[in-house]
JSON list of C-alpha atoms in Angstrom, two decimals:
[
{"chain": "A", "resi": 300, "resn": "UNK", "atom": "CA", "xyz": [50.13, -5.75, -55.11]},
{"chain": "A", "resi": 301, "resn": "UNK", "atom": "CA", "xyz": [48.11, -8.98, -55.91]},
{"chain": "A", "resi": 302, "resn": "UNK", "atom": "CA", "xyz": [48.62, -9.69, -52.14]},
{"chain": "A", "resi": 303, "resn": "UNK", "atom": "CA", "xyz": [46.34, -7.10, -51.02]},
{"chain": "A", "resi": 304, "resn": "UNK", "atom": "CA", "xyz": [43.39, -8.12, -52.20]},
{"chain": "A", "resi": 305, "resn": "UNK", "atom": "CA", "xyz": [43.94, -11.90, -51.10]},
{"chain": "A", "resi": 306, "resn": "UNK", "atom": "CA", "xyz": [45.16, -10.58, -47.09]},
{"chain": "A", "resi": 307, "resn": "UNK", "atom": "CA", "xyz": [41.77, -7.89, -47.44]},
{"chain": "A", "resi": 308, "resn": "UNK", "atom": "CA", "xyz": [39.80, -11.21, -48.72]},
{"chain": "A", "resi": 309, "resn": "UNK", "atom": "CA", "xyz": [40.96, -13.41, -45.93]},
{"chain": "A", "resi": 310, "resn": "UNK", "atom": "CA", "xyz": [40.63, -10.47, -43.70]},
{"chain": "A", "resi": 311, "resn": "UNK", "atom": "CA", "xyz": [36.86, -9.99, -44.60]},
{"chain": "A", "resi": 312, "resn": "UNK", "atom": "CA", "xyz": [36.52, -14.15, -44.28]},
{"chain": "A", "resi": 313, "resn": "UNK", "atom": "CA", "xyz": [37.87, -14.15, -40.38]},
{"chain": "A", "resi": 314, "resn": "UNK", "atom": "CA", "xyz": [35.25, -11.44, -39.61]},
{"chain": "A", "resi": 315, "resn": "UNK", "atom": "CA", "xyz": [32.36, -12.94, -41.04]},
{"chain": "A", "resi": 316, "resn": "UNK", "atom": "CA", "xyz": [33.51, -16.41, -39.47]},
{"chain": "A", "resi": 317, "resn": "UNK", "atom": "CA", "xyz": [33.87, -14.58, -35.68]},
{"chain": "A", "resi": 318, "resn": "UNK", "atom": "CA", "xyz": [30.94, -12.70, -35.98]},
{"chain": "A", "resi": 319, "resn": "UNK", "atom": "CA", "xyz": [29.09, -15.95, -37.01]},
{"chain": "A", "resi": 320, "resn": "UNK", "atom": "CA", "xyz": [30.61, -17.85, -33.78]},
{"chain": "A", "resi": 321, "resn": "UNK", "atom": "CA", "xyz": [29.63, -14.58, -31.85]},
{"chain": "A", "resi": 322, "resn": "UNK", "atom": "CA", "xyz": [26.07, -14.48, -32.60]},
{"chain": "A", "resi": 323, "resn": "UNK", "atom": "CA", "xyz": [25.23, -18.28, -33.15]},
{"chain": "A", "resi": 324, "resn": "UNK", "atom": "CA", "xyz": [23.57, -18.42, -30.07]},
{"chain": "A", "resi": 325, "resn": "UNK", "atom": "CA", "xyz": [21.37, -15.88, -31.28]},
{"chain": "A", "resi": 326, "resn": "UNK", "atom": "CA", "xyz": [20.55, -17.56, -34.39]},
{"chain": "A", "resi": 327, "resn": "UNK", "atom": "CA", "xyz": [19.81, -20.60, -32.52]},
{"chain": "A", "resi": 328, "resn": "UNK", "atom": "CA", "xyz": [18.03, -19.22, -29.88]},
{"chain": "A", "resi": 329, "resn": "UNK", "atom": "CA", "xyz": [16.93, -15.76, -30.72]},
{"chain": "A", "resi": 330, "resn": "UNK", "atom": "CA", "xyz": [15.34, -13.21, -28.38]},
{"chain": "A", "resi": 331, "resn": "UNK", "atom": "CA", "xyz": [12.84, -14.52, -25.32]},
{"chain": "A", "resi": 332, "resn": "UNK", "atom": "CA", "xyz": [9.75, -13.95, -25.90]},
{"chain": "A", "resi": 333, "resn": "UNK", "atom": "CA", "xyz": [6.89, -12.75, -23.52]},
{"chain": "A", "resi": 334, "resn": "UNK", "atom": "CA", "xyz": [6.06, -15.91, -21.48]},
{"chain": "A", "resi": 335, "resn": "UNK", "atom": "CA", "xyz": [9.39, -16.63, -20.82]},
{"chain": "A", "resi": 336, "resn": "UNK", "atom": "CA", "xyz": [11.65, -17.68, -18.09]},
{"chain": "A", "resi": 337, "resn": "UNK", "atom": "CA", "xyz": [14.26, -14.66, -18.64]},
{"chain": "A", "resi": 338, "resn": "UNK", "atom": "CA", "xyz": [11.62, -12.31, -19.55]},
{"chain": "A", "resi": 339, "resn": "UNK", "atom": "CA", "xyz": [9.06, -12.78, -16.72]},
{"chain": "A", "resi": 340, "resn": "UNK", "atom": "CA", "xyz": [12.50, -12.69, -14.21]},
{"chain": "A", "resi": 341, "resn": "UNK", "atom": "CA", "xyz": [13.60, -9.94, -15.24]},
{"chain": "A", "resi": 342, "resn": "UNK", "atom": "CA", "xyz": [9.87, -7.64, -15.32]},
{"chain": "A", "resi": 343, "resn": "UNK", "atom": "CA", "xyz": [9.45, -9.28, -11.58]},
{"chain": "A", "resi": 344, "resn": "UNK", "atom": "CA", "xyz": [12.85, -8.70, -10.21]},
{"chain": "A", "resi": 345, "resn": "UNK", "atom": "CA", "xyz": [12.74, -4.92, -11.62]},
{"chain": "A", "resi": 346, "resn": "UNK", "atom": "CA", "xyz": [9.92, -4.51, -9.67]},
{"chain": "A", "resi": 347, "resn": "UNK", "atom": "CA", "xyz": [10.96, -5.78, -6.78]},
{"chain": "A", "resi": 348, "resn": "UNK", "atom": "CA", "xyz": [14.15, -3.62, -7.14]},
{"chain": "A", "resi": 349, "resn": "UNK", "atom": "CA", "xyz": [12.06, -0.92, -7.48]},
{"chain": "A", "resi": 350, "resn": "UNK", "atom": "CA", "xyz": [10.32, -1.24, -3.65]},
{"chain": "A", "resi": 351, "resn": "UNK", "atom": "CA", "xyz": [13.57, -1.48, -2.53]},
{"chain": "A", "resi": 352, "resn": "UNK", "atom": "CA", "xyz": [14.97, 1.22, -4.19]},
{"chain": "A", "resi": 353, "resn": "UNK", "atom": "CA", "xyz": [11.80, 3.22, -2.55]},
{"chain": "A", "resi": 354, "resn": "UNK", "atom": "CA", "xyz": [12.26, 1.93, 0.56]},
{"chain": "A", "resi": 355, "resn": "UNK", "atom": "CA", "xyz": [16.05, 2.77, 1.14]},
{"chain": "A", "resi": 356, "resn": "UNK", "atom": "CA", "xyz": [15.06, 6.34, -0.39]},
{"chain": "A", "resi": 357, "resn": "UNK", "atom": "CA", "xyz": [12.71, 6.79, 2.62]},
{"chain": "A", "resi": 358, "resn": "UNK", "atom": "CA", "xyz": [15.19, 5.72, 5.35]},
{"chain": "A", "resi": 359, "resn": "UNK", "atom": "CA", "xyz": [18.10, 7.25, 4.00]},
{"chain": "A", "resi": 360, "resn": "UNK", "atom": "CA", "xyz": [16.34, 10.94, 3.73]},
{"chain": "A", "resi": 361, "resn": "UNK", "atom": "CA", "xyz": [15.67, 10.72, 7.98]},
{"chain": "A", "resi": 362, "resn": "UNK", "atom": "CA", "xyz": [18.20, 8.70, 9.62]},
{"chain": "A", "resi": 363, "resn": "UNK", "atom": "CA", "xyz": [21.52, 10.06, 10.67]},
{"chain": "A", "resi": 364, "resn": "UNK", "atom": "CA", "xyz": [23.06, 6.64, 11.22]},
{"chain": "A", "resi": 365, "resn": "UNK", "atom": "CA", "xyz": [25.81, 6.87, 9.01]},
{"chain": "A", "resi": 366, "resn": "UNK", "atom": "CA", "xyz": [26.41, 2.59, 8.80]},
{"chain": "A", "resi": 367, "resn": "UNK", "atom": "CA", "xyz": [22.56, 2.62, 7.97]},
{"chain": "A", "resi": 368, "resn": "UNK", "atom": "CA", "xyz": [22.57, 5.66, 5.70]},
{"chain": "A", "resi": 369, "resn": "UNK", "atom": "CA", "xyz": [25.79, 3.79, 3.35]},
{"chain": "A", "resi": 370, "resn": "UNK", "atom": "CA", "xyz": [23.80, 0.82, 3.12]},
{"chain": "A", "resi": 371, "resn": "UNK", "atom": "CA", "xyz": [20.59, 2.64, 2.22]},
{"chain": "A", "resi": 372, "resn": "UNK", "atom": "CA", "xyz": [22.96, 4.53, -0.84]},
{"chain": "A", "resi": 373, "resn": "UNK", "atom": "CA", "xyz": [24.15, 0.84, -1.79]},
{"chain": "A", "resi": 374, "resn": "UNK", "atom": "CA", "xyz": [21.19, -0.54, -2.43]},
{"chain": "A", "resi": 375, "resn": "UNK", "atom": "CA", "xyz": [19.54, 2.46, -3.89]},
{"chain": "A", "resi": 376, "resn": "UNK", "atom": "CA", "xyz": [23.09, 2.84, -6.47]},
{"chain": "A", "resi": 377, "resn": "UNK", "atom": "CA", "xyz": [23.05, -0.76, -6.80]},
{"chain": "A", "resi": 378, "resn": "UNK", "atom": "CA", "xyz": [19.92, -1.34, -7.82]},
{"chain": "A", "resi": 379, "resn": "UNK", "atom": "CA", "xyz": [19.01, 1.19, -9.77]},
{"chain": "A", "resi": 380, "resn": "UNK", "atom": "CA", "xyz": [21.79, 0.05, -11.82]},
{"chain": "A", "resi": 381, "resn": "UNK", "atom": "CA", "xyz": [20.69, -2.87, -12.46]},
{"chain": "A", "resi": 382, "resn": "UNK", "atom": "CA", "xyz": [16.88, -2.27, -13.32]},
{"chain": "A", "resi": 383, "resn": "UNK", "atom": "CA", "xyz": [18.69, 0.20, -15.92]},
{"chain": "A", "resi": 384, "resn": "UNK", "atom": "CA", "xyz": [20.37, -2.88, -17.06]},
{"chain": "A", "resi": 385, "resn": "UNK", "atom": "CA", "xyz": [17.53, -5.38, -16.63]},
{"chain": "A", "resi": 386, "resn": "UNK", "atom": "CA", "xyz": [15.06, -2.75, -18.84]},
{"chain": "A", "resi": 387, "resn": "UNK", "atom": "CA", "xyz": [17.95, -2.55, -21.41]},
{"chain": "A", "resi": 388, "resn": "UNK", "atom": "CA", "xyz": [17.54, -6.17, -22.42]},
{"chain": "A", "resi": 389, "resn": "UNK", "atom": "CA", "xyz": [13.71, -5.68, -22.38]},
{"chain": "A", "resi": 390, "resn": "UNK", "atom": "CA", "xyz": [14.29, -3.09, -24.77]},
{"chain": "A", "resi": 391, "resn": "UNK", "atom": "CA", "xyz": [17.02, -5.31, -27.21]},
{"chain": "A", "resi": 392, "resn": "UNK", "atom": "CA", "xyz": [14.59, -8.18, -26.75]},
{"chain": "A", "resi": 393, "resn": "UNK", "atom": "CA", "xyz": [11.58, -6.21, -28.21]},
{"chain": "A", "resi": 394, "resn": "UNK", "atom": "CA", "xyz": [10.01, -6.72, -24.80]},
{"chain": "A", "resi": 395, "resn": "UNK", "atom": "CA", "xyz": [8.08, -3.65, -23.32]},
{"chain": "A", "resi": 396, "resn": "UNK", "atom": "CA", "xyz": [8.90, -2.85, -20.07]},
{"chain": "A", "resi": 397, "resn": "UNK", "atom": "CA", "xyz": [5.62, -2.79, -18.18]},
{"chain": "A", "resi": 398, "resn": "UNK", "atom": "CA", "xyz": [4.65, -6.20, -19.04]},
{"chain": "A", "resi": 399, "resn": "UNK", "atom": "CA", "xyz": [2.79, -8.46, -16.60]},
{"chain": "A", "resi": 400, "resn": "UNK", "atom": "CA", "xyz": [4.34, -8.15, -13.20]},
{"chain": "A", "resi": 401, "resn": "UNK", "atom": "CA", "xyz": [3.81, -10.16, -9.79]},
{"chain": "A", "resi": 402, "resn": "UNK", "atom": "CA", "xyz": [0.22, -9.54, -8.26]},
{"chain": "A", "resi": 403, "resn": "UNK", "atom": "CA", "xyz": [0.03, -8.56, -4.73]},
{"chain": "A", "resi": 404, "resn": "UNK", "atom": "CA", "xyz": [-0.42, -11.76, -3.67]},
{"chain": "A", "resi": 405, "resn": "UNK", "atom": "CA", "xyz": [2.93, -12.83, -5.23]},
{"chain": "A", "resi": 406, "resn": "UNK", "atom": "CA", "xyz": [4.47, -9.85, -3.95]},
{"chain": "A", "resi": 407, "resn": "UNK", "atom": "CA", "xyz": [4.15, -10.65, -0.59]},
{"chain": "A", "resi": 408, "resn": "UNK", "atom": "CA", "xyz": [5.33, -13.86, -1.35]},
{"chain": "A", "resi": 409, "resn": "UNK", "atom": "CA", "xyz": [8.71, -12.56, -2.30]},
{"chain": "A", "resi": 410, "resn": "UNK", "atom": "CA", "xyz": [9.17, -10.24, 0.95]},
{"chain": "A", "resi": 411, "resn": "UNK", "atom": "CA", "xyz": [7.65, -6.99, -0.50]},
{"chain": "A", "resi": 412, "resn": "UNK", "atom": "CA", "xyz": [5.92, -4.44, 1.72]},
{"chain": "A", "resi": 413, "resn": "UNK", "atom": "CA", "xyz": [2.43, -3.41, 1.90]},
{"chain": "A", "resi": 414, "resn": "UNK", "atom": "CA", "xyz": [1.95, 0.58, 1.11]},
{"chain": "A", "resi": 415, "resn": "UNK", "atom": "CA", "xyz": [1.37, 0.71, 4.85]},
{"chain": "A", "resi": 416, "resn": "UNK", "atom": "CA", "xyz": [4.66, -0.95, 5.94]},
{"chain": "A", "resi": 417, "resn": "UNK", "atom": "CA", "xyz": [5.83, 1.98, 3.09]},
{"chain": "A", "resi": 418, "resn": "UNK", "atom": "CA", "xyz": [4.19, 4.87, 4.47]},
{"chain": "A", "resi": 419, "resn": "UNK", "atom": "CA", "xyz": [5.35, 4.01, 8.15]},
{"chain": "A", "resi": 420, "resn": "UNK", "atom": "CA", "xyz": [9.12, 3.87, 6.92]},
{"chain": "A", "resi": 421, "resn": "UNK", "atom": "CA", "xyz": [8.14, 7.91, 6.74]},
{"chain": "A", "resi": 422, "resn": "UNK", "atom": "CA", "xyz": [6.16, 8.72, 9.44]},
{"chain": "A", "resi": 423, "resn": "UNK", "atom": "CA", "xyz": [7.20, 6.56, 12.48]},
{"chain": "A", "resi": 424, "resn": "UNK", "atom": "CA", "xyz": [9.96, 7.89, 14.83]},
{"chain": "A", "resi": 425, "resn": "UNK", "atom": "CA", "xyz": [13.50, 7.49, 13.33]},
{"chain": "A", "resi": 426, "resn": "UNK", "atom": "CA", "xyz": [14.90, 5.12, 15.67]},
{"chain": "A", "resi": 427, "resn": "UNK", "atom": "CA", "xyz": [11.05, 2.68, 14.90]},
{"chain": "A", "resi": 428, "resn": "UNK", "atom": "CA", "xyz": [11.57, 3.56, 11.04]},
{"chain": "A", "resi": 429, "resn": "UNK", "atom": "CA", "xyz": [15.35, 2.25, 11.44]},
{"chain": "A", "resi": 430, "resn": "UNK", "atom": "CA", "xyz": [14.22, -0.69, 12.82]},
{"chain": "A", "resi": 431, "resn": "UNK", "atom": "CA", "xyz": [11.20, -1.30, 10.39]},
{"chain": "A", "resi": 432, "resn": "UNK", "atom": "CA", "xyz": [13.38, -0.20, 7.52]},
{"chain": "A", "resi": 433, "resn": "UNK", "atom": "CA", "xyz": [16.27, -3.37, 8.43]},
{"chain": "A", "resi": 434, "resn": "UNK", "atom": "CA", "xyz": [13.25, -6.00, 8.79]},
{"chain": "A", "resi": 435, "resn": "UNK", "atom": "CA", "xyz": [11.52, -4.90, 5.92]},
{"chain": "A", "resi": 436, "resn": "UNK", "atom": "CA", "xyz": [14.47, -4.50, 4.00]},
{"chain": "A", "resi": 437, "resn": "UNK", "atom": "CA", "xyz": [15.97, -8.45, 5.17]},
{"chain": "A", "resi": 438, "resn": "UNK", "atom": "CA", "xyz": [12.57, -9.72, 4.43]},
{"chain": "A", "resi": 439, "resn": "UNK", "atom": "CA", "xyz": [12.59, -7.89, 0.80]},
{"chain": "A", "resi": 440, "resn": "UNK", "atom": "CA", "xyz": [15.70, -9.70, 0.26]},
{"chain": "A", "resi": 441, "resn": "UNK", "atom": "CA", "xyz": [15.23, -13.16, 1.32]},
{"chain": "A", "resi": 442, "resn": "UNK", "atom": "CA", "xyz": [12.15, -13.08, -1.53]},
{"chain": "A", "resi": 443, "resn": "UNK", "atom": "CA", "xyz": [15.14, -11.69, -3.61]},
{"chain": "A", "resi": 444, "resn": "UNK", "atom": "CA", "xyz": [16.75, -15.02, -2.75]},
{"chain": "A", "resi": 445, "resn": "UNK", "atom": "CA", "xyz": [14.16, -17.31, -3.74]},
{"chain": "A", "resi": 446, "resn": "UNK", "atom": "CA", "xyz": [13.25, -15.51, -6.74]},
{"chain": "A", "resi": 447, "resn": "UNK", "atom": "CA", "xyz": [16.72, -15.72, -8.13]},
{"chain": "A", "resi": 448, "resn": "UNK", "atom": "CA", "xyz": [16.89, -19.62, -7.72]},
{"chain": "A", "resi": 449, "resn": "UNK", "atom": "CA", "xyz": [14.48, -20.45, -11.45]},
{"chain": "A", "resi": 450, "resn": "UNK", "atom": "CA", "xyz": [16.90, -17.93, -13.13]},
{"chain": "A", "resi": 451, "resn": "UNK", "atom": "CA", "xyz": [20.09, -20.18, -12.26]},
{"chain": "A", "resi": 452, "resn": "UNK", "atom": "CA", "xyz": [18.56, -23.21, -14.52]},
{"chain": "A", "resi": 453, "resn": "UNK", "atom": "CA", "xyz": [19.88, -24.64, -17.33]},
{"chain": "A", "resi": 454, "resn": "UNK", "atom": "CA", "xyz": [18.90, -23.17, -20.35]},
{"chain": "A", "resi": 455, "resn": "UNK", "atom": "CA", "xyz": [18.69, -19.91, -18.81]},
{"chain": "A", "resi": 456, "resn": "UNK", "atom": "CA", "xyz": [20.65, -16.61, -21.10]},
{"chain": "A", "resi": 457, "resn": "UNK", "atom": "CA", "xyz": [23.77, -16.68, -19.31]},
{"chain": "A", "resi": 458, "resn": "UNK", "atom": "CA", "xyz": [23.83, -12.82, -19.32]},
{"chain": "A", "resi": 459, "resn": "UNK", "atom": "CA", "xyz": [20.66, -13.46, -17.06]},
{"chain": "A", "resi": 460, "resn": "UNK", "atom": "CA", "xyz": [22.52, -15.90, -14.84]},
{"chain": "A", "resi": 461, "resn": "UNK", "atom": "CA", "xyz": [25.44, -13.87, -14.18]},
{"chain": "A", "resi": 462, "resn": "UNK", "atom": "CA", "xyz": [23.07, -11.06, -12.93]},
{"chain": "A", "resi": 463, "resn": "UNK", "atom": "CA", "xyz": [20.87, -13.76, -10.44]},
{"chain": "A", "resi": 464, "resn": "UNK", "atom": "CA", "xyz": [24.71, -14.58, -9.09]},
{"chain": "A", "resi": 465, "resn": "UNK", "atom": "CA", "xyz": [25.31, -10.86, -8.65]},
{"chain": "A", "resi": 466, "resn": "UNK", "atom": "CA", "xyz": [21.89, -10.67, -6.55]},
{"chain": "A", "resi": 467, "resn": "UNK", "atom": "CA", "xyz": [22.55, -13.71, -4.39]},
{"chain": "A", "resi": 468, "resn": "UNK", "atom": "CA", "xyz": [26.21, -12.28, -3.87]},
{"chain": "A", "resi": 469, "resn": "UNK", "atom": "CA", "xyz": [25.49, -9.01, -2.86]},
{"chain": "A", "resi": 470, "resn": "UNK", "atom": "CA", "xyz": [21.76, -9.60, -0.99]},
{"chain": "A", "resi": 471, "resn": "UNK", "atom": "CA", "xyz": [22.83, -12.57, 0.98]},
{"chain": "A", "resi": 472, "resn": "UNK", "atom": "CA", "xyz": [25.90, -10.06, 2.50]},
{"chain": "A", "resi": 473, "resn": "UNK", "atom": "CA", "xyz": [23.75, -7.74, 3.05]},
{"chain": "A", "resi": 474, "resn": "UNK", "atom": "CA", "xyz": [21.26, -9.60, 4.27]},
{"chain": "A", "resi": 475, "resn": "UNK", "atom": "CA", "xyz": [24.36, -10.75, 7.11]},
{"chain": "A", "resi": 476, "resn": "UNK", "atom": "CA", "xyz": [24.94, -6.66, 7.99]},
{"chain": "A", "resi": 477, "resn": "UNK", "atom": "CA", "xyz": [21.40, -5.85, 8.28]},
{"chain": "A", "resi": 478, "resn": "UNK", "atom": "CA", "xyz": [20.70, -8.56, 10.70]},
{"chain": "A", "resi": 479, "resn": "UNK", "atom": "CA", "xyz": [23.44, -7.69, 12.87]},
{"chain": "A", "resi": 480, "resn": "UNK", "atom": "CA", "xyz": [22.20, -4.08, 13.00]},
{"chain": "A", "resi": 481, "resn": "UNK", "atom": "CA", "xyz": [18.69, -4.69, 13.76]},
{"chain": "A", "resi": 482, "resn": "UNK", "atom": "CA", "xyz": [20.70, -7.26, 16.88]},
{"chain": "A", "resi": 483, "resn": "UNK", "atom": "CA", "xyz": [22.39, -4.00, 18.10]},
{"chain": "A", "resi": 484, "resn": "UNK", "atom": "CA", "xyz": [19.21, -2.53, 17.84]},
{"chain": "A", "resi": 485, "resn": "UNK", "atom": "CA", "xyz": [17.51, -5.51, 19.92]},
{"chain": "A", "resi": 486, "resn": "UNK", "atom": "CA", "xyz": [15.47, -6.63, 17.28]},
{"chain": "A", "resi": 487, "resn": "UNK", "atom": "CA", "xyz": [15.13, -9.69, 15.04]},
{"chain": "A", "resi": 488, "resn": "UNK", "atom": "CA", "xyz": [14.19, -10.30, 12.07]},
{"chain": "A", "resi": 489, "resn": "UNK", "atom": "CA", "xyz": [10.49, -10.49, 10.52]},
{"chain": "A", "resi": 490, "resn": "UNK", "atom": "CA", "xyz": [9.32, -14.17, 9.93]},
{"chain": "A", "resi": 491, "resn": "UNK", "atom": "CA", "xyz": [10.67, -15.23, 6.38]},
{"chain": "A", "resi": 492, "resn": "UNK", "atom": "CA", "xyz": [8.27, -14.65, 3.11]},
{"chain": "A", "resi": 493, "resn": "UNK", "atom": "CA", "xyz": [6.56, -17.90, 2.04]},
{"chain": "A", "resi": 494, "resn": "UNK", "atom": "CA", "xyz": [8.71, -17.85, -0.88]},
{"chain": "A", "resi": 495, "resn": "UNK", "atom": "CA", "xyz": [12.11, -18.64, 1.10]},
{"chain": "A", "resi": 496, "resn": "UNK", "atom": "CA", "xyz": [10.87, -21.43, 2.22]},
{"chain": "A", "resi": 497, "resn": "UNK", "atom": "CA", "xyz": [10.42, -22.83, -1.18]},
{"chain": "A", "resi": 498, "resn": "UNK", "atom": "CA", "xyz": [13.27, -21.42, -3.77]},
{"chain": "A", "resi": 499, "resn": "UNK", "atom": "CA", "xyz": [11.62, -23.47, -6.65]},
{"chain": "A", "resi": 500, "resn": "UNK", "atom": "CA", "xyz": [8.30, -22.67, -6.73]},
{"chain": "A", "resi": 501, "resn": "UNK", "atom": "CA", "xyz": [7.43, -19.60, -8.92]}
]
């Protein structure tokens, strides 16, 4: 019987050792705070999601393309998934979620579109909001591109850097598809936001 208590003992010792390993980097680190790096990424990029999420919305509700309407659902499923996950660590960080976001003038920067390029997703003629939607929508993503590149530096939460992979992944491919739809469509591309052209500058 003596055994017991010495196997519940060592027991109790391996649990409190792995759950000291486990959260180590959060002793050493702790939360980020307002101001930083992972913080600001993530209150910008959920923003940005959000357009985008708006803007496949729009196109999906009036086109009848069915290759256009899937990739409208994608990003709309995608992304909405991950600005749930994105304003989950806001939350566990202590962080509110309408923090300081990107001005206008930064929002162009990273591809977003003007309430006017919005509102004509809606009201042009399918076949114009189509095209609109694809360069808008490539245009939205190469800012996605660039703003992703300060969240892949050292030092960054690796949580956070798995998620900029996931958006470099899955926004360069689609990037690919929506350029060869808006060339079936013959149309090219928008010019590329300021920001692509610079990756590292935030």
């Amino acid at each position: 019987m003596a055994r017991r208590p010495v196997f519940l003992a060592a027991a109790a010792l391996l649990v409190a050792a792995l759950t000291a390993v486990a959260l180590a980097p959060w002793s050493r680190t702790g939360f980020p705070r307002e101001g930083s790096p992972e913080v600001r990424f993530v209150r910008e990029m959920t923003q940005h999601h959000a357009q985008a999420v708006d803007m496949a919305t729009r196109i999906r509700d009036r086109s009848r393309d069915q290759t256009l309407r899937a990739l409208a659902l994608d990003i709309m499923l995608s992304q909405q998934e991950q600005i749930g996950q994105m304003r989950g660590w806001l939350t566990l960080w202590g962080q509110p979620w309408g923090g300081p976001g990107m001005t206008a003038e930064h929002a162009r920067m990273m591809g977003m579109a003007t309430p006017a390029e919005l509102e004509q997703l809606s009201t042009l003629p399918v076949p114009e909001a189509e095209r609109l939607f694809l360069q808008l929508m490539i245009r939205h993503h190469q800012g996605a591109l660039a703003m992703v590149e300060p969240a892949l530096a050292p030092g960054i939460r690796p949580e956070v850097q798995t998620l900029a992979r996931q958006i470099q992944a899955t926004q360069g491919g689609e990037i690919n598809l929506m350029t060869r739809l808006l060339a079936a469509r013959n149309a090219q591309p928008l010019p590329a936001p300021p920001a692509a052209g610079d990756t590292h500058e935030h």
